[in-house]
């Protein structure tokens, strides 16, 4: 039954992460990765759950496991998560480089408000004030919750 529906371990792992039970989440994710063969999509799912649970360094470690044979359709997801995590741990130059590569892959209509917020935030912190503020303003206009990035700039 486990091999027939490995998603159960992913869902349970996400639940454990959201409740702060990192070790239980890791156990379930190990099973999920085992039953899915550790494909790129599975590692990206794991990294995404870690990012959402604010385990940014662990998310970057999971992304490092993504296979070299990453399908082009998954490259934006991988770069997005990596850029977000790098920004969260203060690796501004690396985040800028990663988010710039991500930005080039997607047309504007596929970008999220969060993409604008992170990229704008990182651009401001790496010296491109004008473009950074324009992108951050765009994010805030779409979703006011991203005004918190302005607070992070001043704090």
Coordinates of N, CA and C in Angstrom, one line a residue:
X1 N 0.8 -1.2 0.0 CA 0.0 0.0 0.0 C 0.9 1.3 0.0
X2 N 2.0 1.2 0.7 CA 2.9 2.4 0.8 C 3.4 2.8 -0.6
X3 N 3.8 1.9 -1.3 CA 4.4 2.2 -2.6 C 3.3 2.7 -3.6
X4 N 2.0 2.3 -3.3 CA 0.9 2.7 -4.2 C 0.5 4.1 -4.0
X5 N 0.7 4.7 -2.8 CA 0.3 6.0 -2.6 C 1.3 6.7 -1.7
X6 N 2.4 7.1 -2.2 CA 3.5 7.7 -1.4 C 3.1 9.1 -0.9
X7 N 2.1 9.7 -1.5 CA 1.7 11.1 -1.2 C 1.3 11.2 0.3
X8 N 0.8 10.1 0.8 CA 0.3 10.1 2.2 C 1.5 10.6 3.1
X9 N 2.7 10.1 2.8 CA 3.8 10.5 3.6 C 4.2 12.0 3.4
X10 N 4.0 12.5 2.2 CA 4.2 13.9 2.0 C 3.2 14.7 2.8
X11 N 2.0 14.4 2.7 CA 1.0 15.2 3.4 C 1.2 15.1 4.9
X12 N 1.5 13.9 5.4 CA 1.7 13.8 6.9 C 3.0 14.6 7.3
X13 N 4.0 14.5 6.4 CA 5.2 15.3 6.7 C 5.0 16.8 6.7
X14 N 4.1 17.3 5.8 CA 3.8 18.7 5.8 C 3.0 19.0 7.1
X15 N 2.2 18.2 7.5 CA 1.4 18.4 8.8 C 2.4 18.5 10.0
X16 N 3.4 17.6 10.0 CA 4.3 17.6 11.1 C 5.2 18.9 11.1
X17 N 5.6 19.3 9.9 CA 6.3 20.5 9.8 C 5.5 21.7 10.3
X18 N 4.3 21.8 10.0 CA 3.4 22.9 10.4 C 3.2 22.9 11.9
X19 N 3.4 21.8 12.5 CA 3.2 21.7 14.0 C 4.6 21.8 14.7
X20 N 5.6 22.0 13.9 CA 7.0 22.1 14.5 C 7.7 20.8 14.9
X21 N 7.1 19.7 14.4 CA 7.7 18.4 14.6 C 8.7 18.0 13.5
X22 N 9.8 18.6 13.5 CA 10.7 18.5 12.4 C 11.2 17.0 12.2
X23 N 11.5 16.4 13.3 CA 12.0 15.0 13.2 C 11.0 14.0 12.7
X24 N 9.7 14.2 13.1 CA 8.6 13.3 12.6 C 8.4 13.6 11.1
X25 N 8.5 14.9 10.7 CA 8.3 15.3 9.3 C 9.4 14.7 8.5
X26 N 10.7 14.7 9.0 CA 11.8 14.1 8.2 C 11.6 12.6 8.0
X27 N 11.1 11.9 9.0 CA 10.8 10.5 8.9 C 9.8 10.2 7.7
X28 N 8.7 11.0 7.8 CA 7.7 10.8 6.7 C 8.2 11.2 5.4
X29 N 9.0 12.3 5.3 CA 9.5 12.7 4.0 C 10.5 11.7 3.5
X30 N 11.3 11.1 4.4 CA 12.2 10.0 3.9 C 11.5 8.9 3.2
X31 N 10.3 8.5 3.8 CA 9.5 7.5 3.2 C 9.0 8.0 1.9
X32 N 8.5 9.2 1.8 CA 7.9 9.8 0.6 C 9.0 9.8 -0.5
X33 N 10.2 10.2 -0.1 CA 11.3 10.3 -1.1 C 11.7 8.9 -1.6
X34 N 11.7 7.9 -0.7 CA 12.0 6.5 -1.0 C 11.0 6.0 -2.0
X35 N 9.7 6.1 -1.7 CA 8.6 5.6 -2.5 C 8.5 6.3 -3.9
X36 N 8.9 7.5 -3.9 CA 8.9 8.2 -5.2 C 10.2 8.1 -6.0
X37 N 11.1 7.4 -5.4 CA 12.4 7.2 -6.1 C 13.3 8.5 -6.0
X38 N 12.9 9.4 -5.1 CA 13.7 10.6 -4.9 C 13.9 11.5 -6.2
X39 N 12.8 11.5 -6.9 CA 12.8 12.3 -8.2 C 12.9 13.8 -7.8
X40 N 13.2 14.6 -8.8 CA 13.3 16.1 -8.6 C 12.0 16.7 -8.1
X41 N 10.9 16.3 -8.6 CA 9.6 16.9 -8.1 C 9.4 16.6 -6.6
X42 N 9.8 15.4 -6.1 CA 9.7 15.1 -4.7 C 10.6 15.9 -3.8
X43 N 11.8 16.1 -4.3 CA 12.7 17.0 -3.5 C 12.2 18.4 -3.5
X44 N 11.7 18.9 -4.6 CA 11.1 20.3 -4.6 C 9.9 20.4 -3.7
X45 N 9.1 19.4 -3.6 CA 7.9 19.4 -2.7 C 8.5 19.5 -1.3
X46 N 9.5 18.7 -1.0 CA 10.0 18.7 0.4 C 10.6 20.1 0.7
X47 N 11.4 20.6 -0.2 CA 12.0 21.9 0.0 C 10.9 23.0 0.2
X48 N 9.8 22.9 -0.6 CA 8.7 23.9 -0.4 C 8.1 23.8 0.9
X49 N 7.9 22.6 1.4 CA 7.3 22.4 2.8 C 8.3 23.0 3.8
X50 N 9.6 22.7 3.7 CA 10.5 23.3 4.6 C 10.6 24.8 4.6
X51 N 10.5 25.4 3.4 CA 10.4 26.8 3.2 C 9.2 27.4 4.0
X52 N 8.1 26.8 3.7 CA 6.8 27.3 4.4 C 6.9 27.2 5.9
X53 N 7.7 26.3 6.4 CA 7.8 26.1 7.8 C 9.0 26.8 8.4
X54 N 9.6 27.7 7.5 CA 10.7 28.6 7.9 C 12.0 27.8 8.2
X55 N 12.2 26.6 7.7 CA 13.5 25.9 7.8 C 14.3 26.1 6.5
X56 N 14.8 27.3 6.3 CA 15.4 27.8 5.1 C 16.6 27.0 4.7
X57 N 17.5 26.8 5.6 CA 18.8 26.1 5.3 C 18.5 24.7 5.0
X58 N 17.5 24.0 5.7 CA 17.2 22.7 5.3 C 16.5 22.6 3.9
X59 N 15.8 23.6 3.6 CA 15.1 23.7 2.3 C 16.2 23.8 1.2
X60 N 17.2 24.6 1.5 CA 18.3 24.7 0.5 C 19.1 23.4 0.3
X61 N 19.2 22.6 1.5 CA 19.9 21.3 1.4 C 19.0 20.3 0.5
X62 N 17.7 20.4 0.7 CA 16.8 19.6 -0.1 C 16.9 19.9 -1.6
X63 N 17.0 21.2 -1.9 CA 17.1 21.6 -3.3 C 18.4 21.2 -3.9
X64 N 19.4 21.1 -3.1 CA 20.7 20.6 -3.6 C 20.7 19.1 -4.0
X65 N 19.6 18.4 -3.6 CA 19.5 17.0 -4.0 C 18.7 16.9 -5.3
X66 N 18.2 18.0 -5.8 CA 17.5 17.9 -7.1 C 18.4 17.4 -8.1
X67 N 18.0 16.4 -8.9 CA 18.8 15.7 -9.9 C 19.2 16.7 -11.0
X68 N 20.4 16.3 -11.6 CA 20.9 17.1 -12.7 C 19.9 17.0 -13.9
X69 N 19.1 16.0 -13.9 CA 18.1 15.8 -15.0 C 16.8 16.5 -14.7
X70 N 16.9 17.6 -14.1 CA 15.7 18.4 -13.7 C 14.9 18.8 -15.0
X71 N 13.7 18.4 -15.1 CA 12.9 18.8 -16.3 C 12.8 20.3 -16.3
X72 N 12.8 20.9 -17.5 CA 12.7 22.3 -17.7 C 11.5 22.9 -17.0
X73 N 10.4 22.1 -17.0 CA 9.2 22.6 -16.4 C 9.3 22.9 -14.8
X74 N 10.3 22.2 -14.2 CA 10.5 22.3 -12.8 C 11.5 23.4 -12.4
X75 N 12.3 23.8 -13.4 CA 13.4 24.7 -13.1 C 12.9 26.0 -12.4
X76 N 11.8 26.6 -12.9 CA 11.3 27.8 -12.2 C 11.0 27.6 -10.7
X77 N 10.4 26.5 -10.4 CA 10.0 26.2 -9.0 C 11.3 26.1 -8.2
X78 N 12.3 25.4 -8.7 CA 13.5 25.2 -8.0 C 14.2 26.5 -7.7
X79 N 14.3 27.4 -8.8 CA 15.0 28.7 -8.6 C 14.2 29.6 -7.7
X80 N 12.9 29.6 -7.8 CA 12.0 30.4 -6.9 C 12.3 30.1 -5.5
X81 N 12.2 28.8 -5.1 CA 12.4 28.4 -3.7 C 13.8 28.7 -3.2
X82 N 14.8 28.5 -4.1 CA 16.2 28.7 -3.7 C 16.4 30.2 -3.5
X83 N 15.9 31.1 -4.4 CA 16.0 32.5 -4.2 C 15.3 33.0 -2.9
X84 N 14.1 32.5 -2.6 CA 13.4 32.9 -1.4 C 14.2 32.5 -0.2
X85 N 14.7 31.3 -0.2 CA 15.5 30.8 1.0 C 16.8 31.6 1.2
X86 N 17.5 31.8 0.1 CA 18.7 32.6 0.2 C 18.4 34.0 0.7
X87 N 17.3 34.6 0.3 CA 17.0 35.9 0.8 C 16.7 35.8 2.3
X88 N 16.0 34.8 2.7 CA 15.6 34.7 4.2 C 16.8 34.5 5.1
X89 N 17.9 33.9 4.5 CA 19.1 33.7 5.4 C 20.1 34.8 5.2
X90 N 19.7 35.9 4.4 CA 20.6 37.0 4.2 C 21.7 36.9 3.2
X91 N 21.6 35.9 2.3 CA 22.6 35.8 1.3 C 22.1 36.6 0.1
X92 N 22.3 37.9 0.2 CA 21.6 38.9 -0.7 C 22.1 38.7 -2.2
X93 N 23.4 38.6 -2.4 CA 24.0 38.5 -3.7 C 23.6 37.2 -4.4
X94 N 23.7 36.1 -3.7 CA 23.2 34.9 -4.2 C 21.7 34.8 -4.5
X95 N 21.0 35.4 -3.6 CA 19.5 35.5 -3.8 C 19.2 36.4 -5.1
X96 N 19.9 37.5 -5.2 CA 19.7 38.3 -6.4 C 20.0 37.5 -7.7
X97 N 21.1 36.8 -7.7 CA 21.5 36.1 -8.9 C 20.5 35.0 -9.2
X98 N 20.1 34.3 -8.2 CA 19.1 33.2 -8.4 C 17.7 33.7 -8.8
X99 N 17.3 34.8 -8.2 CA 16.0 35.4 -8.6 C 16.0 36.0 -10.0
X100 N 17.2 36.5 -10.3 CA 17.3 37.1 -11.7 C 17.2 36.0 -12.7
X101 N 17.8 34.8 -12.5 CA 17.7 33.7 -13.4 C 16.2 33.2 -13.4
X102 N 15.6 33.1 -12.3 CA 14.2 32.7 -12.2 C 13.3 33.7 -13.0
X103 N 13.5 35.0 -12.8 CA 12.7 36.0 -13.4 C 12.8 35.9 -15.0
X104 N 14.0 35.5 -15.5 CA 14.1 35.4 -16.9 C 13.3 34.2 -17.5
X105 N 13.0 33.2 -16.7 CA 12.3 32.0 -17.2 C 10.8 32.2 -17.3
X106 N 10.2 33.1 -16.6 CA 8.8 33.2 -16.6 C 8.2 34.5 -17.2
X107 N 7.2 34.4 -18.0 CA 6.5 35.6 -18.4 C 5.8 36.3 -17.2
X108 N 5.6 37.6 -17.3 CA 5.1 38.3 -16.2 C 3.7 37.7 -15.7
X109 N 2.9 37.2 -16.5 CA 1.6 36.7 -16.1 C 1.7 35.5 -15.2
X110 N 2.9 34.9 -15.1 CA 3.1 33.7 -14.3 C 3.8 34.1 -13.0
X111 N 4.2 35.3 -12.8 CA 4.9 35.7 -11.6 C 3.8 36.0 -10.5
X112 N 4.2 35.6 -9.3 CA 3.4 35.8 -8.1 C 3.7 37.2 -7.4
X113 N 2.8 37.7 -6.6 CA 3.1 38.9 -5.8 C 4.3 38.6 -5.0
X114 N 4.4 37.4 -4.4 CA 5.6 37.1 -3.6 C 6.9 37.2 -4.4
X115 N 6.9 36.8 -5.6 CA 8.1 36.9 -6.5 C 8.5 38.4 -6.6
X116 N 7.5 39.3 -6.8 CA 7.8 40.7 -6.9 C 8.4 41.2 -5.6
X117 N 7.8 40.7 -4.5 CA 8.2 41.2 -3.1 C 9.7 40.8 -2.8
X118 N 9.9 39.5 -3.0 CA 11.3 39.0 -2.7 C 12.3 39.6 -3.7
X119 N 12.1 39.7 -4.9 CA 13.1 40.2 -5.9 C 13.3 41.7 -5.6
X120 N 12.2 42.4 -5.4 CA 12.3 43.8 -5.0 C 13.1 44.1 -3.8
X121 N 12.8 43.3 -2.7 CA 13.5 43.4 -1.5 C 15.0 43.2 -1.7
X122 N 15.3 42.1 -2.4 CA 16.7 41.8 -2.6 C 17.4 42.9 -3.5
X123 N 16.7 43.4 -4.5 CA 17.3 44.4 -5.3 C 17.6 45.7 -4.5
X124 N 16.7 46.0 -3.6 CA 16.9 47.2 -2.7 C 18.2 47.0 -1.9
X125 N 18.3 45.8 -1.3 CA 19.4 45.5 -0.4 C 20.7 45.3 -1.1
X126 N 20.7 45.1 -2.4 CA 21.9 45.0 -3.2 C 22.2 46.2 -4.0
X127 N 21.5 47.3 -3.8 CA 21.8 48.6 -4.4 C 21.0 49.1 -5.5
X128 N 20.0 48.3 -6.0 CA 19.2 48.8 -7.1 C 17.9 49.3 -6.5
X129 N 17.9 50.4 -5.9 CA 16.8 51.0 -5.2 C 15.6 51.2 -6.1
X130 N 15.8 51.8 -7.2 CA 14.7 52.2 -8.1 C 13.9 51.0 -8.5
X131 N 14.5 50.0 -9.1 CA 13.8 48.8 -9.6 C 13.3 48.1 -8.4
X132 N 14.0 48.0 -7.4 CA 13.6 47.2 -6.2 C 12.3 47.8 -5.6
X133 N 12.3 49.1 -5.4 CA 11.1 49.8 -4.9 C 9.9 49.6 -5.8
X134 N 10.1 49.7 -7.1 CA 9.0 49.5 -8.1 C 8.4 48.1 -8.0
X135 N 9.3 47.1 -7.9 CA 8.8 45.7 -7.7 C 8.1 45.5 -6.4
X136 N 8.6 46.0 -5.4 CA 8.0 45.8 -4.0 C 6.7 46.5 -4.0
X137 N 6.6 47.7 -4.6 CA 5.3 48.4 -4.7 C 4.3 47.6 -5.4
X138 N 4.7 47.0 -6.5 CA 3.8 46.1 -7.3 C 3.3 45.0 -6.4
X139 N 4.2 44.4 -5.7 CA 3.7 43.3 -4.8 C 2.7 43.7 -3.8
X140 N 3.0 44.9 -3.1 CA 2.1 45.4 -2.1 C 0.7 45.8 -2.7
X141 N 0.7 46.3 -4.0 CA -0.5 46.7 -4.6 C -1.4 45.4 -4.9
X142 N -0.7 44.3 -5.1 CA -1.4 43.0 -5.4 C -1.9 42.4 -4.1
X143 N -1.0 42.4 -3.1 CA -1.3 41.8 -1.8 C -0.7 42.7 -0.7
X144 N -1.5 43.3 0.1 CA -1.0 44.2 1.1 C -0.1 43.6 2.2
X145 N -0.2 42.3 2.3 CA 0.6 41.6 3.3 C 2.1 41.7 3.1
X146 N 2.4 42.1 1.8 CA 3.9 42.2 1.5 C 4.4 43.6 1.9
X147 N 3.6 44.4 2.5 CA 4.1 45.6 3.1 C 5.1 45.3 4.3
X148 N 5.0 44.1 4.8 CA 5.9 43.6 5.8 C 7.4 43.7 5.3
X149 N 7.6 43.5 4.0 CA 9.0 43.6 3.5 C 9.5 45.0 3.7
X150 N 8.7 46.1 3.7 CA 9.1 47.4 4.0 C 9.6 47.5 5.5
X151 N 8.8 46.9 6.3 CA 9.1 46.9 7.8 C 10.5 46.2 8.0
X152 N 10.7 45.1 7.2 CA 12.0 44.4 7.3 C 13.2 45.3 6.9
X153 N 12.9 46.2 5.9 CA 14.0 47.1 5.4 C 14.4 48.1 6.5
X154 N 13.4 48.5 7.2 CA 13.6 49.6 8.2 C 14.1 49.0 9.6
X155 N 13.9 47.7 9.7 CA 14.2 47.1 11.0 C 15.5 46.3 10.9

